[in-house]
């Protein structure tokens, strides 16, 4: 008779290597998220101050070689150039997840993929319904579909919640899949008239990039100039230039060979991620989040169908989509939620994913490029929706923070001081032998103290 099959758990404890990788990635993204918050607040204060003219002058200042079709404004350099670095890192993350992370196992990949797809489809549907009912422009359907992992982690850092590593990893993996589909949306729906000569040159450059990687050629002085050429050709082709970044990221090898402690992709990601999180994304936010804010402008966010659709898509669509996708995955794969968590925890994280800042701002600029006034209003809606989602998530997560703190302590307890959390060593005899030695030393110390205390008591009881 076959043994009964143990129900599969979702959002359970990560393996130790995956936990360490996620912890390192999230640490950098959290710092970058705080810088992102600072940049966004700086932009809002700057553009709504008496110095607003200087903000617009800096943002609209053009520089670059016009002969190469790259005489761009500072805002365009940030959106098309710096965000290519962000998408390059996203490409490496996706490649690592596909070949070495959770997404390489189809059973494990189902959850974040379904959750991400539902978390994009439902906000888009909410936006479309809102605008069809209100007679608005349906062209902005993609604006509320993105999740900003850096901003979400910054919120976690600010509110001080000890979210378990499984939920943090779920949020990170979901955001990686989200970024992939956002890239596809940009490539398919926001590509202008194509220049096939430039596009052919960009594709040729990508082939050369891939061949050099296959041959094992090393040296930043080879790849950085080539990457700049590919980026410039991609920009001039009419395809959004960030596509070049993700394409090159996907080409890097993210599996380790014999004798390697890290793969080339992991090494490059470790070097470039701080530049992306700490420089590229905050500068993009600085020159994209600057929208005039007033009482009347905020009121209009909830009265115009385009802006209301964005807010509802981020706040309601994201939460319902991701939560619904997760629940459906558990229901139809007959998996059960980890016993350490409950469904309200999943809903809180789904609400947190409604923070759609960086990519939502980018898609907003692309969707309404011909209407600067509406672009600014949609940006205000993105900021408003992200803020509401952040506040709701903060409240929901704070309610369970005591439980999260206990789980966090259990995950990180290292009583044998070997640098590995004890939960990963419970089935190893060596761990129990080390703990036995530690307890024996403690017991011997307690016996010594007991004798000392008893001897002192005897002396105190002796006659004067």
mmCIF file of C-alpha atoms in Angstrom, residues 7-296:
data_model
loop_
_atom_site.group_PDB
_atom_site.id
_atom_site.type_symbol
_atom_site.label_atom_id
_atom_site.label_comp_id
_atom_site.label_asym_id
_atom_site.label_seq_id
_atom_site.Cartn_x
_atom_site.Cartn_y
_atom_site.Cartn_z
ATOM 1 C CA UNK A 7 0.018 17.834 1.719
ATOM 2 C CA UNK A 8 2.350 20.419 0.211
ATOM 3 C CA UNK A 9 2.856 23.577 2.237
ATOM 4 C CA UNK A 10 2.908 27.023 0.688
ATOM 5 C CA UNK A 11 4.877 29.940 2.163
ATOM 6 C CA UNK A 12 6.828 27.552 4.353
ATOM 7 C CA UNK A 13 10.390 28.006 5.602
ATOM 8 C CA UNK A 14 12.995 28.691 2.918
ATOM 9 C CA UNK A 15 16.050 26.540 2.354
ATOM 10 C CA UNK A 16 19.173 27.983 3.977
ATOM 11 C CA UNK A 17 20.920 29.047 0.700
ATOM 12 C CA UNK A 18 17.728 30.695 -0.575
ATOM 13 C CA UNK A 19 17.198 32.386 2.785
ATOM 14 C CA UNK A 20 20.725 33.837 2.734
ATOM 15 C CA UNK A 21 20.344 35.084 -0.856
ATOM 16 C CA UNK A 22 16.953 36.661 -0.127
ATOM 17 C CA UNK A 23 18.286 38.306 3.033
ATOM 18 C CA UNK A 24 21.189 39.889 1.122
ATOM 19 C CA UNK A 25 18.959 41.069 -1.725
ATOM 20 C CA UNK A 26 16.347 42.504 0.611
ATOM 21 C CA UNK A 27 18.973 44.295 2.687
ATOM 22 C CA UNK A 28 20.155 46.257 -0.351
ATOM 23 C CA UNK A 29 16.620 46.876 -1.606
ATOM 24 C CA UNK A 30 15.532 48.156 1.815
ATOM 25 C CA UNK A 31 18.311 50.743 1.893
ATOM 26 C CA UNK A 32 17.460 51.683 -1.686
ATOM 27 C CA UNK A 33 13.802 51.927 -0.726
ATOM 28 C CA UNK A 34 14.556 54.439 1.995
ATOM 29 C CA UNK A 35 16.548 56.513 -0.530
ATOM 30 C CA UNK A 36 13.598 56.167 -2.912
ATOM 31 C CA UNK A 37 11.254 57.577 -0.268
ATOM 32 C CA UNK A 38 13.639 60.462 0.381
ATOM 33 C CA UNK A 39 13.889 61.202 -3.361
ATOM 34 C CA UNK A 40 10.103 61.127 -3.812
ATOM 35 C CA UNK A 41 9.504 63.450 -0.856
ATOM 36 C CA UNK A 42 12.277 65.767 -2.082
ATOM 37 C CA UNK A 43 10.646 65.948 -5.534
ATOM 38 C CA UNK A 44 7.221 66.736 -4.049
ATOM 39 C CA UNK A 45 8.582 69.411 -1.726
ATOM 40 C CA UNK A 46 10.738 70.931 -4.468
ATOM 41 C CA UNK A 47 7.985 71.164 -7.088
ATOM 42 C CA UNK A 48 5.458 72.546 -4.585
ATOM 43 C CA UNK A 49 7.825 75.180 -3.189
ATOM 44 C CA UNK A 50 8.702 78.671 -4.471
ATOM 45 C CA UNK A 51 11.631 76.958 -6.249
ATOM 46 C CA UNK A 52 9.347 74.942 -8.529
ATOM 47 C CA UNK A 53 10.663 76.743 -11.616
ATOM 48 C CA UNK A 54 14.178 75.477 -10.882
ATOM 49 C CA UNK A 55 12.843 71.902 -10.616
ATOM 50 C CA UNK A 56 11.269 72.148 -14.052
ATOM 51 C CA UNK A 57 14.409 73.751 -15.484
ATOM 52 C CA UNK A 58 16.617 70.936 -14.216
ATOM 53 C CA UNK A 59 14.141 68.230 -15.238
ATOM 54 C CA UNK A 60 13.721 69.605 -18.770
ATOM 55 C CA UNK A 61 17.403 70.443 -19.341
ATOM 56 C CA UNK A 62 18.673 68.636 -22.466
ATOM 57 C CA UNK A 63 22.067 67.038 -22.873
ATOM 58 C CA UNK A 64 23.629 64.307 -24.971
ATOM 59 C CA UNK A 65 24.906 63.873 -28.540
ATOM 60 C CA UNK A 66 22.150 65.026 -30.916
ATOM 61 C CA UNK A 67 23.909 63.366 -33.859
ATOM 62 C CA UNK A 68 23.266 59.995 -32.233
ATOM 63 C CA UNK A 69 19.633 60.813 -31.481
ATOM 64 C CA UNK A 70 20.411 61.100 -27.773
ATOM 65 C CA UNK A 71 19.818 64.793 -27.052
ATOM 66 C CA UNK A 72 17.489 63.969 -24.157
ATOM 67 C CA UNK A 73 16.099 65.807 -21.164
ATOM 68 C CA UNK A 74 17.310 64.900 -17.679
ATOM 69 C CA UNK A 75 13.924 63.291 -17.049
ATOM 70 C CA UNK A 76 14.289 61.141 -20.165
ATOM 71 C CA UNK A 77 17.831 60.132 -19.230
ATOM 72 C CA UNK A 78 16.488 59.000 -15.850
ATOM 73 C CA UNK A 79 13.522 57.100 -17.325
ATOM 74 C CA UNK A 80 15.236 55.537 -20.338
ATOM 75 C CA UNK A 81 18.842 55.362 -19.167
ATOM 76 C CA UNK A 82 18.962 54.866 -15.407
ATOM 77 C CA UNK A 83 15.958 52.547 -15.356
ATOM 78 C CA UNK A 84 17.784 50.319 -17.845
ATOM 79 C CA UNK A 85 20.147 49.561 -14.937
ATOM 80 C CA UNK A 86 17.128 48.725 -12.755
ATOM 81 C CA UNK A 87 15.750 46.356 -15.405
ATOM 82 C CA UNK A 88 19.212 44.846 -15.934
ATOM 83 C CA UNK A 89 19.198 43.794 -12.272
ATOM 84 C CA UNK A 90 15.599 42.596 -12.666
ATOM 85 C CA UNK A 91 16.710 40.432 -15.598
ATOM 86 C CA UNK A 92 19.484 38.841 -13.523
ATOM 87 C CA UNK A 93 17.055 38.244 -10.642
ATOM 88 C CA UNK A 94 14.593 36.568 -12.970
ATOM 89 C CA UNK A 95 17.322 34.400 -14.546
ATOM 90 C CA UNK A 96 18.561 33.309 -11.106
ATOM 91 C CA UNK A 97 15.031 32.488 -9.972
ATOM 92 C CA UNK A 98 14.447 30.421 -13.124
ATOM 93 C CA UNK A 99 17.659 28.375 -12.962
ATOM 94 C CA UNK A 100 18.668 28.336 -9.288
ATOM 95 C CA UNK A 101 15.819 29.775 -7.223
ATOM 96 C CA UNK A 102 12.240 28.862 -6.419
ATOM 97 C CA UNK A 103 10.992 29.264 -10.005
ATOM 98 C CA UNK A 104 13.105 26.346 -11.282
ATOM 99 C CA UNK A 105 10.685 23.953 -9.559
ATOM 100 C CA UNK A 106 7.365 24.087 -11.441
ATOM 101 C CA UNK A 107 5.409 23.211 -8.298
ATOM 102 C CA UNK A 108 7.038 26.017 -6.322
ATOM 103 C CA UNK A 109 6.803 28.431 -9.265
ATOM 104 C CA UNK A 110 3.033 28.091 -9.592
ATOM 105 C CA UNK A 111 2.267 30.229 -6.526
ATOM 106 C CA UNK A 112 4.239 33.430 -7.292
ATOM 107 C CA UNK A 113 3.467 33.250 -11.015
ATOM 108 C CA UNK A 114 -0.284 32.841 -10.532
ATOM 109 C CA UNK A 115 -0.314 35.439 -7.740
ATOM 110 C CA UNK A 116 1.622 37.923 -9.899
ATOM 111 C CA UNK A 117 -0.588 37.352 -12.951
ATOM 112 C CA UNK A 118 -3.767 37.782 -10.902
ATOM 113 C CA UNK A 119 -2.148 40.770 -9.194
ATOM 114 C CA UNK A 120 -1.739 42.405 -12.606
ATOM 115 C CA UNK A 121 -4.953 41.271 -14.298
ATOM 116 C CA UNK A 122 -7.345 42.371 -11.542
ATOM 117 C CA UNK A 123 -5.949 45.951 -11.225
ATOM 118 C CA UNK A 124 -6.097 46.296 -15.020
ATOM 119 C CA UNK A 125 -9.703 45.064 -14.943
ATOM 120 C CA UNK A 126 -10.581 47.488 -12.126
ATOM 121 C CA UNK A 127 -9.082 50.361 -14.136
ATOM 122 C CA UNK A 128 -10.951 49.367 -17.307
ATOM 123 C CA UNK A 129 -14.307 48.987 -15.537
ATOM 124 C CA UNK A 130 -13.874 52.347 -13.798
ATOM 125 C CA UNK A 131 -13.036 54.140 -17.040
ATOM 126 C CA UNK A 132 -15.645 52.404 -19.182
ATOM 127 C CA UNK A 133 -18.273 53.350 -16.602
ATOM 128 C CA UNK A 134 -16.981 56.912 -16.284
ATOM 129 C CA UNK A 135 -16.139 57.571 -19.929
ATOM 130 C CA UNK A 136 -12.404 57.887 -19.268
ATOM 131 C CA UNK A 137 -9.302 56.990 -21.288
ATOM 132 C CA UNK A 138 -8.743 53.234 -21.140
ATOM 133 C CA UNK A 139 -5.171 53.591 -22.401
ATOM 134 C CA UNK A 140 -3.809 53.684 -18.850
ATOM 135 C CA UNK A 141 -4.943 50.154 -17.959
ATOM 136 C CA UNK A 142 -1.343 49.049 -17.306
ATOM 137 C CA UNK A 143 -0.496 51.813 -14.819
ATOM 138 C CA UNK A 144 -1.769 50.058 -11.638
ATOM 139 C CA UNK A 145 -0.357 46.638 -12.568
ATOM 140 C CA UNK A 146 3.177 47.096 -11.175
ATOM 141 C CA UNK A 147 4.600 46.459 -7.690
ATOM 142 C CA UNK A 148 7.560 48.452 -6.372
ATOM 143 C CA UNK A 149 9.569 46.074 -4.178
ATOM 144 C CA UNK A 150 11.991 48.766 -2.971
ATOM 145 C CA UNK A 151 9.192 51.073 -1.824
ATOM 146 C CA UNK A 152 7.375 48.140 -0.158
ATOM 147 C CA UNK A 153 10.506 47.117 1.751
ATOM 148 C CA UNK A 154 11.090 50.720 2.787
ATOM 149 C CA UNK A 155 7.612 50.716 4.321
ATOM 150 C CA UNK A 156 8.482 47.530 6.200
ATOM 151 C CA UNK A 157 11.668 49.176 7.455
ATOM 152 C CA UNK A 158 9.809 52.302 8.593
ATOM 153 C CA UNK A 159 7.027 50.483 10.457
ATOM 154 C CA UNK A 160 9.546 48.060 11.956
ATOM 155 C CA UNK A 161 7.699 44.810 11.313
ATOM 156 C CA UNK A 162 9.584 41.510 11.573
ATOM 157 C CA UNK A 163 7.957 39.892 8.565
ATOM 158 C CA UNK A 164 8.953 36.188 8.288
ATOM 159 C CA UNK A 165 11.460 35.368 5.565
ATOM 160 C CA UNK A 166 8.911 33.218 3.678
ATOM 161 C CA UNK A 167 6.585 36.206 3.241
ATOM 162 C CA UNK A 168 9.471 38.507 2.323
ATOM 163 C CA UNK A 169 10.687 35.986 -0.261
ATOM 164 C CA UNK A 170 7.144 35.653 -1.625
ATOM 165 C CA UNK A 171 6.959 39.431 -1.991
ATOM 166 C CA UNK A 172 10.380 39.559 -3.700
ATOM 167 C CA UNK A 173 9.667 36.670 -6.099
ATOM 168 C CA UNK A 174 6.233 38.062 -6.904
ATOM 169 C CA UNK A 175 7.813 41.436 -7.695
ATOM 170 C CA UNK A 176 10.405 39.767 -9.977
ATOM 171 C CA UNK A 177 7.644 38.030 -11.967
ATOM 172 C CA UNK A 178 5.690 41.294 -11.906
ATOM 173 C CA UNK A 179 8.704 43.103 -13.397
ATOM 174 C CA UNK A 180 8.949 40.510 -16.189
ATOM 175 C CA UNK A 181 5.354 41.046 -17.256
ATOM 176 C CA UNK A 182 5.714 44.810 -16.889
ATOM 177 C CA UNK A 183 8.656 44.634 -19.302
ATOM 178 C CA UNK A 184 6.546 42.628 -21.746
ATOM 179 C CA UNK A 185 3.727 45.174 -21.454
ATOM 180 C CA UNK A 186 6.148 48.027 -22.188
ATOM 181 C CA UNK A 187 7.667 46.150 -25.157
ATOM 182 C CA UNK A 188 4.343 45.128 -26.718
ATOM 183 C CA UNK A 189 2.002 48.023 -25.959
ATOM 184 C CA UNK A 190 4.297 51.049 -25.686
ATOM 185 C CA UNK A 191 6.611 50.621 -28.655
ATOM 186 C CA UNK A 192 6.498 53.515 -31.118
ATOM 187 C CA UNK A 193 7.268 53.363 -34.842
ATOM 188 C CA UNK A 194 10.133 50.976 -35.390
ATOM 189 C CA UNK A 195 13.467 51.856 -36.956
ATOM 190 C CA UNK A 196 14.439 48.414 -38.234
ATOM 191 C CA UNK A 197 18.048 49.391 -38.924
ATOM 192 C CA UNK A 198 18.600 50.508 -35.343
ATOM 193 C CA UNK A 199 16.672 47.499 -34.024
ATOM 194 C CA UNK A 200 18.809 45.171 -36.133
ATOM 195 C CA UNK A 201 21.947 46.817 -34.796
ATOM 196 C CA UNK A 202 20.703 46.400 -31.206
ATOM 197 C CA UNK A 203 19.928 42.724 -31.787
ATOM 198 C CA UNK A 204 23.371 42.223 -33.359
ATOM 199 C CA UNK A 205 24.933 43.864 -30.312
ATOM 200 C CA UNK A 206 22.996 41.504 -28.032
ATOM 201 C CA UNK A 207 24.264 38.526 -30.043
ATOM 202 C CA UNK A 208 27.855 39.776 -29.630
ATOM 203 C CA UNK A 209 27.196 40.258 -25.889
ATOM 204 C CA UNK A 210 25.955 36.657 -25.632
ATOM 205 C CA UNK A 211 28.905 35.250 -27.633
ATOM 206 C CA UNK A 212 31.422 37.058 -25.431
ATOM 207 C CA UNK A 213 29.740 35.598 -22.349
ATOM 208 C CA UNK A 214 29.780 32.117 -23.887
ATOM 209 C CA UNK A 215 33.490 32.460 -24.665
ATOM 210 C CA UNK A 216 34.190 33.453 -21.065
ATOM 211 C CA UNK A 217 35.550 36.888 -21.953
ATOM 212 C CA UNK A 218 36.020 38.976 -18.805
ATOM 213 C CA UNK A 219 36.438 42.679 -18.180
ATOM 214 C CA UNK A 220 34.006 45.517 -17.582
ATOM 215 C CA UNK A 221 35.862 47.579 -20.204
ATOM 216 C CA UNK A 222 34.505 45.145 -22.829
ATOM 217 C CA UNK A 223 30.903 44.835 -21.660
ATOM 218 C CA UNK A 224 30.109 48.370 -20.474
ATOM 219 C CA UNK A 225 30.890 50.091 -23.831
ATOM 220 C CA UNK A 226 29.030 47.318 -25.676
ATOM 221 C CA UNK A 227 26.045 47.699 -23.333
ATOM 222 C CA UNK A 228 25.951 51.451 -23.976
ATOM 223 C CA UNK A 229 25.971 50.874 -27.751
ATOM 224 C CA UNK A 230 23.158 48.311 -27.479
ATOM 225 C CA UNK A 231 21.165 50.679 -25.252
ATOM 226 C CA UNK A 232 21.603 53.611 -27.668
ATOM 227 C CA UNK A 233 20.540 51.526 -30.671
ATOM 228 C CA UNK A 234 17.542 50.126 -28.783
ATOM 229 C CA UNK A 235 16.456 53.641 -27.816
ATOM 230 C CA UNK A 236 16.673 54.827 -31.421
ATOM 231 C CA UNK A 237 14.815 51.754 -32.686
ATOM 232 C CA UNK A 238 11.561 52.853 -31.040
ATOM 233 C CA UNK A 239 11.533 49.945 -28.578
ATOM 234 C CA UNK A 240 11.755 51.208 -24.998
ATOM 235 C CA UNK A 241 15.441 51.262 -24.090
ATOM 236 C CA UNK A 242 14.946 49.425 -20.775
ATOM 237 C CA UNK A 243 14.320 46.265 -22.818
ATOM 238 C CA UNK A 244 18.052 46.226 -23.605
ATOM 239 C CA UNK A 245 18.810 46.104 -19.890
ATOM 240 C CA UNK A 246 16.600 43.133 -19.118
ATOM 241 C CA UNK A 247 17.804 41.262 -22.231
ATOM 242 C CA UNK A 248 21.444 41.536 -21.162
ATOM 243 C CA UNK A 249 20.550 40.573 -17.596
ATOM 244 C CA UNK A 250 18.844 37.397 -18.803
ATOM 245 C CA UNK A 251 21.976 36.379 -20.741
ATOM 246 C CA UNK A 252 24.244 36.162 -17.688
ATOM 247 C CA UNK A 253 24.959 32.696 -16.319
ATOM 248 C CA UNK A 254 23.426 32.247 -12.873
ATOM 249 C CA UNK A 255 24.399 28.636 -12.177
ATOM 250 C CA UNK A 256 27.587 27.795 -10.309
ATOM 251 C CA UNK A 257 30.249 25.586 -11.820
ATOM 252 C CA UNK A 258 32.742 23.472 -9.955
ATOM 253 C CA UNK A 259 35.081 25.641 -7.912
ATOM 254 C CA UNK A 260 32.827 28.724 -8.036
ATOM 255 C CA UNK A 261 31.456 30.214 -4.835
ATOM 256 C CA UNK A 262 29.149 32.505 -6.829
ATOM 257 C CA UNK A 263 27.997 32.480 -10.434
ATOM 258 C CA UNK A 264 28.915 35.350 -12.802
ATOM 259 C CA UNK A 265 25.313 36.575 -12.694
ATOM 260 C CA UNK A 266 25.264 36.652 -8.890
ATOM 261 C CA UNK A 267 28.613 38.451 -8.857
ATOM 262 C CA UNK A 268 27.466 41.117 -11.318
ATOM 263 C CA UNK A 269 24.158 41.516 -9.499
ATOM 264 C CA UNK A 270 26.025 42.016 -6.214
ATOM 265 C CA UNK A 271 28.055 44.803 -7.857
ATOM 266 C CA UNK A 272 25.247 46.504 -9.786
ATOM 267 C CA UNK A 273 22.305 46.187 -7.356
ATOM 268 C CA UNK A 274 23.585 49.005 -5.065
ATOM 269 C CA UNK A 275 23.906 51.263 -8.131
ATOM 270 C CA UNK A 276 20.348 50.395 -9.159
ATOM 271 C CA UNK A 277 18.744 50.652 -5.731
ATOM 272 C CA UNK A 278 20.863 53.497 -4.390
ATOM 273 C CA UNK A 279 21.287 55.724 -7.454
ATOM 274 C CA UNK A 280 19.283 54.815 -10.569
ATOM 275 C CA UNK A 281 15.830 54.352 -9.025
ATOM 276 C CA UNK A 282 16.028 57.289 -6.554
ATOM 277 C CA UNK A 283 17.136 59.651 -9.366
ATOM 278 C CA UNK A 284 14.278 58.425 -11.535
ATOM 279 C CA UNK A 285 11.894 59.109 -8.648
ATOM 280 C CA UNK A 286 13.379 62.554 -8.118
ATOM 281 C CA UNK A 287 12.596 63.616 -11.691
ATOM 282 C CA UNK A 288 9.323 61.711 -12.112
ATOM 283 C CA UNK A 289 7.511 62.116 -8.767
ATOM 284 C CA UNK A 290 7.527 65.910 -8.870
ATOM 285 C CA UNK A 291 3.848 66.723 -9.386
ATOM 286 C CA UNK A 292 1.998 69.780 -8.054
ATOM 287 C CA UNK A 293 -0.123 68.833 -5.049
ATOM 288 C CA UNK A 294 -2.982 70.872 -3.640
ATOM 289 C CA UNK A 295 -6.291 70.210 -1.987
ATOM 290 C CA UNK A 296 -8.113 70.647 -5.270
#
